[in-house]
Amino acid sequence: MDLYSGYINRLIEELSSLPGIGSKSAQRLAFYLVNQPKEQVKRLADTIVEAKEKVRYCSVCCTLTDQEVCPICASPKRDKHTIMVVENSRDLAAYEKTGKFGGVYHVLHGAISPMLGIGPGDIRLKELMQRLQTDEVTEVIIATNSSLEGETTAMYISKLIKPTGIKVTRIASGVPVGGDLEYIDEVTLLRALEGRIEL
Ligand code: ZN
């Protein structure tokens, strides 16, 4: 016998499919939502759909944006010769928050993971290599996470770029092993950037 109405069950099921939301949180959110005024719930639902429809990948760096070219790539103040490669837009945001990196980014949207069946073709590597052909890039800083996947990706990218003669560096291991960039404080992020080593 179902404890709740079918609609509530469906809502709980949908919510618990979100990352970081367990069944208890999903229940709490579901009951919270059905007890809110209709307009408020509609606004939330519309915002989700609108974000999904409007958000796209920057045609240069592949970060999530609502313009053809994101504000960082479009800014004349950014040094287009230095590209920092990160796994996702949240990592970009983490480095951007330090305010100390004047270059541009490239967002891979993932990392190579043989265990999960994620290969080089599943992340935005092709786009990076295309950029290196057309742009006047002098350094690629690989700032993938220091997890097994992040290290595998870093090695793979450095091997790809080496033959082009472009300098490839890796952020220093001030970043704890297995650590996600987005959870690391700014000082550590900056130290990792400053202490980067050539691959
Ligand atoms: Zn961009």
Short mmCIF file of C-alpha atoms and ligand atoms in Angstrom, two decimals:
data_model
loop_
_atom_site.label_atom_id
_atom_site.label_comp_id
_atom_site.label_asym_id
_atom_site.label_seq_id
_atom_site.Cartn_x
_atom_site.Cartn_y
_atom_site.Cartn_z
CA MET A 1 0.00 0.00 0.00
CA ASP A 2 1.22 3.43 -0.92
CA LEU A 3 1.72 5.70 2.02
CA TYR A 4 1.13 8.88 0.02
CA SER A 5 -0.89 9.86 -3.03
CA GLY A 6 0.53 8.86 -6.40
CA TYR A 7 1.35 12.49 -7.19
CA ILE A 8 3.38 12.90 -4.04
CA ASN A 9 5.17 9.65 -4.73
CA ARG A 10 6.09 10.81 -8.21
CA LEU A 11 7.35 14.11 -6.90
CA ILE A 12 9.45 12.37 -4.24
CA GLU A 13 10.84 10.03 -6.89
CA GLU A 14 11.80 12.92 -9.22
CA LEU A 15 13.38 14.92 -6.41
CA SER A 16 15.40 11.97 -5.10
CA SER A 17 16.94 11.55 -8.55
CA LEU A 18 18.72 14.89 -8.04
CA PRO A 19 22.38 14.75 -6.95
CA GLY A 20 22.83 14.93 -3.19
CA ILE A 21 19.13 14.44 -2.43
CA GLY A 22 18.37 11.28 -0.48
CA SER A 23 14.88 9.88 0.04
CA LYS A 24 14.40 11.75 3.34
CA SER A 25 15.33 15.13 1.84
CA ALA A 26 13.16 14.36 -1.18
CA GLN A 27 10.17 13.73 1.10
CA ARG A 28 10.82 16.92 3.03
CA LEU A 29 11.08 18.96 -0.18
CA ALA A 30 8.00 17.35 -1.69
CA PHE A 31 5.83 18.19 1.32
CA TYR A 32 7.29 21.66 1.50
CA LEU A 33 6.46 22.27 -2.16
CA VAL A 34 2.86 21.07 -2.03
CA ASN A 35 2.26 23.31 0.98
CA GLN A 36 3.52 26.43 -0.82
CA PRO A 37 1.24 28.89 -2.66
CA LYS A 38 0.66 27.80 -6.26
CA GLU A 39 2.33 30.91 -7.76
CA GLN A 40 5.52 30.27 -5.88
CA VAL A 41 5.73 26.66 -7.03
CA LYS A 42 4.95 27.72 -10.59
CA ARG A 43 7.73 30.30 -10.49
CA LEU A 44 10.23 27.64 -9.42
CA ALA A 45 9.05 25.22 -12.12
CA ASP A 46 9.19 27.96 -14.80
CA THR A 47 12.66 29.01 -13.69
CA ILE A 48 13.94 25.46 -14.05
CA VAL A 49 12.46 25.04 -17.54
CA GLU A 50 13.66 28.49 -18.63
CA ALA A 51 17.21 27.84 -17.41
CA LYS A 52 17.22 24.52 -19.24
CA GLU A 53 16.03 26.17 -22.46
CA LYS A 54 18.26 29.25 -22.35
CA VAL A 55 21.52 27.91 -20.97
CA ARG A 56 24.01 26.79 -23.60
CA TYR A 57 27.70 26.11 -24.02
CA CYS A 58 29.98 29.07 -24.80
CA SER A 59 31.12 28.57 -28.40
CA VAL A 60 34.71 29.27 -27.34
CA CYS A 61 35.34 27.74 -23.89
CA CYS A 62 32.28 25.46 -23.54
CA THR A 63 31.26 26.85 -20.14
CA LEU A 64 27.55 27.17 -19.38
CA THR A 65 26.23 30.59 -20.36
CA ASP A 66 23.17 32.21 -21.91
CA GLN A 67 25.10 33.95 -24.67
CA GLU A 68 26.87 32.73 -27.79
CA VAL A 69 30.18 33.72 -26.20
CA CYS A 70 30.49 33.87 -22.39
CA PRO A 71 31.48 37.15 -20.64
CA ILE A 72 35.00 35.86 -19.86
CA CYS A 73 35.78 34.90 -23.47
CA ALA A 74 34.19 38.14 -24.69
CA SER A 75 36.22 40.35 -22.35
CA PRO A 76 39.09 42.24 -24.04
CA LYS A 77 40.82 42.36 -20.65
CA ARG A 78 41.42 38.60 -20.53
CA ASP A 79 44.70 37.13 -21.74
CA LYS A 80 43.71 34.77 -24.55
CA HIS A 81 47.22 33.27 -24.69
CA THR A 82 46.73 31.36 -21.44
CA ILE A 83 44.02 28.72 -21.19
CA MET A 84 43.15 27.00 -17.92
CA VAL A 85 41.49 23.62 -18.46
CA VAL A 86 38.92 22.66 -15.80
CA GLU A 87 36.48 19.78 -15.43
CA ASN A 88 33.29 21.81 -15.03
CA SER A 89 31.80 25.28 -14.77
CA ARG A 90 31.81 25.08 -10.96
CA ASP A 91 35.61 24.73 -10.99
CA LEU A 92 35.79 27.73 -13.33
CA ALA A 93 33.70 29.67 -10.81
CA ALA A 94 36.03 28.62 -7.98
CA TYR A 95 39.10 30.01 -9.78
CA GLU A 96 37.18 33.05 -10.99
CA LYS A 97 36.27 33.88 -7.39
CA THR A 98 39.96 34.28 -6.53
CA GLY A 99 40.04 37.18 -9.02
CA LYS A 100 43.71 36.47 -9.68
CA PHE A 101 43.59 34.52 -12.92
CA GLY A 102 43.65 36.80 -15.96
CA GLY A 103 43.60 34.14 -18.66
CA VAL A 104 40.68 32.29 -20.19
CA TYR A 105 39.27 28.83 -19.51
CA HIS A 106 38.29 25.64 -21.23
CA VAL A 107 35.58 23.52 -19.62
CA LEU A 108 35.75 19.78 -20.33
CA HIS A 109 32.42 18.83 -18.71
CA GLY A 110 33.85 15.71 -17.15
CA ALA A 111 37.04 13.71 -16.86
CA ILE A 112 38.31 10.56 -18.49
CA SER A 113 37.30 7.52 -16.45
CA PRO A 114 37.86 4.03 -17.88
CA MET A 115 35.96 2.64 -14.88
CA LEU A 116 32.83 4.62 -15.70
CA GLY A 117 33.31 4.16 -19.43
CA ILE A 118 34.02 7.85 -20.03
CA GLY A 119 36.55 8.20 -22.81
CA PRO A 120 38.34 11.20 -24.39
CA GLY A 121 35.51 11.49 -26.92
CA ASP A 122 32.96 12.03 -24.15
CA ILE A 123 34.47 15.27 -22.83
CA ARG A 124 35.09 18.57 -24.63
CA LEU A 125 38.63 17.76 -25.71
CA LYS A 126 38.11 18.11 -29.44
CA GLU A 127 36.98 21.70 -28.89
CA LEU A 128 40.15 22.40 -26.89
CA MET A 129 42.39 21.04 -29.62
CA GLN A 130 40.53 23.13 -32.19
CA ARG A 131 41.13 26.24 -30.11
CA LEU A 132 44.84 25.49 -29.96
CA GLN A 133 44.99 25.41 -33.75
CA THR A 134 43.34 28.73 -34.31
CA ASP A 135 44.14 30.82 -31.24
CA GLU A 136 47.56 32.13 -30.34
CA VAL A 137 47.87 30.08 -27.19
CA THR A 138 51.22 29.98 -25.41
CA GLU A 139 50.31 28.04 -22.26
CA VAL A 140 47.71 25.47 -21.28
CA ILE A 141 47.29 25.11 -17.51
CA ILE A 142 45.65 21.81 -16.62
CA ALA A 143 43.53 22.32 -13.51
CA THR A 144 41.56 19.10 -13.42
CA ASN A 145 40.86 17.62 -9.98
CA SER A 146 43.58 15.61 -8.26
CA SER A 147 41.43 12.48 -8.34
CA LEU A 148 42.43 9.41 -10.39
CA GLU A 149 40.15 10.63 -13.21
CA GLY A 150 41.57 14.16 -13.04
CA GLU A 151 45.16 12.89 -13.19
CA THR A 152 44.36 10.51 -16.05
CA THR A 153 42.78 13.39 -17.95
CA ALA A 154 45.76 15.67 -17.26
CA MET A 155 48.21 13.08 -18.57
CA TYR A 156 46.10 12.44 -21.65
CA ILE A 157 45.81 16.15 -22.48
CA SER A 158 49.50 16.82 -21.95
CA LYS A 159 50.41 14.01 -24.35
CA LEU A 160 48.01 15.44 -26.93
CA ILE A 161 49.35 18.98 -26.65
CA LYS A 162 53.09 18.25 -26.33
CA PRO A 163 53.65 17.78 -30.10
CA THR A 164 52.20 21.25 -30.79
CA GLY A 165 55.06 22.87 -28.86
CA ILE A 166 52.64 24.78 -26.63
CA LYS A 167 53.72 24.91 -22.98
CA VAL A 168 51.62 22.56 -20.79
CA THR A 169 51.54 23.01 -17.02
CA ARG A 170 49.70 21.27 -14.19
CA ILE A 171 48.52 23.06 -11.04
CA ALA A 172 50.59 22.09 -8.00
CA SER A 173 49.44 19.48 -5.54
CA GLY A 174 48.47 22.07 -2.91
CA VAL A 175 45.10 20.71 -3.87
CA PRO A 176 44.48 17.64 -1.67
CA VAL A 177 44.46 14.28 -3.42
CA GLY A 178 40.97 13.35 -4.49
CA GLY A 179 39.78 16.86 -3.68
CA ASP A 180 37.18 18.66 -5.74
CA LEU A 181 38.37 22.10 -6.81
CA GLU A 182 35.07 23.74 -5.99
CA TYR A 183 35.39 22.96 -2.26
CA ILE A 184 38.92 24.28 -1.87
CA ASP A 185 39.65 27.68 -0.36
CA GLU A 186 40.98 30.53 -2.49
CA VAL A 187 44.44 30.64 -0.90
CA THR A 188 45.04 26.97 -1.71
CA LEU A 189 43.73 27.45 -5.23
CA LEU A 190 46.08 30.38 -5.80
CA ARG A 191 49.04 28.52 -4.33
CA ALA A 192 48.30 25.59 -6.64
CA LEU A 193 48.17 27.95 -9.63
CA GLU A 194 51.37 29.78 -8.73
CA GLY A 195 53.24 26.53 -8.04
CA ARG A 196 52.23 24.90 -11.31
CA ILE A 197 54.84 22.72 -12.96
CA GLU A 198 55.58 22.12 -16.60
CA LEU A 199 54.60 18.68 -17.88
ZN ZN B 1 33.65 31.21 -22.92
#
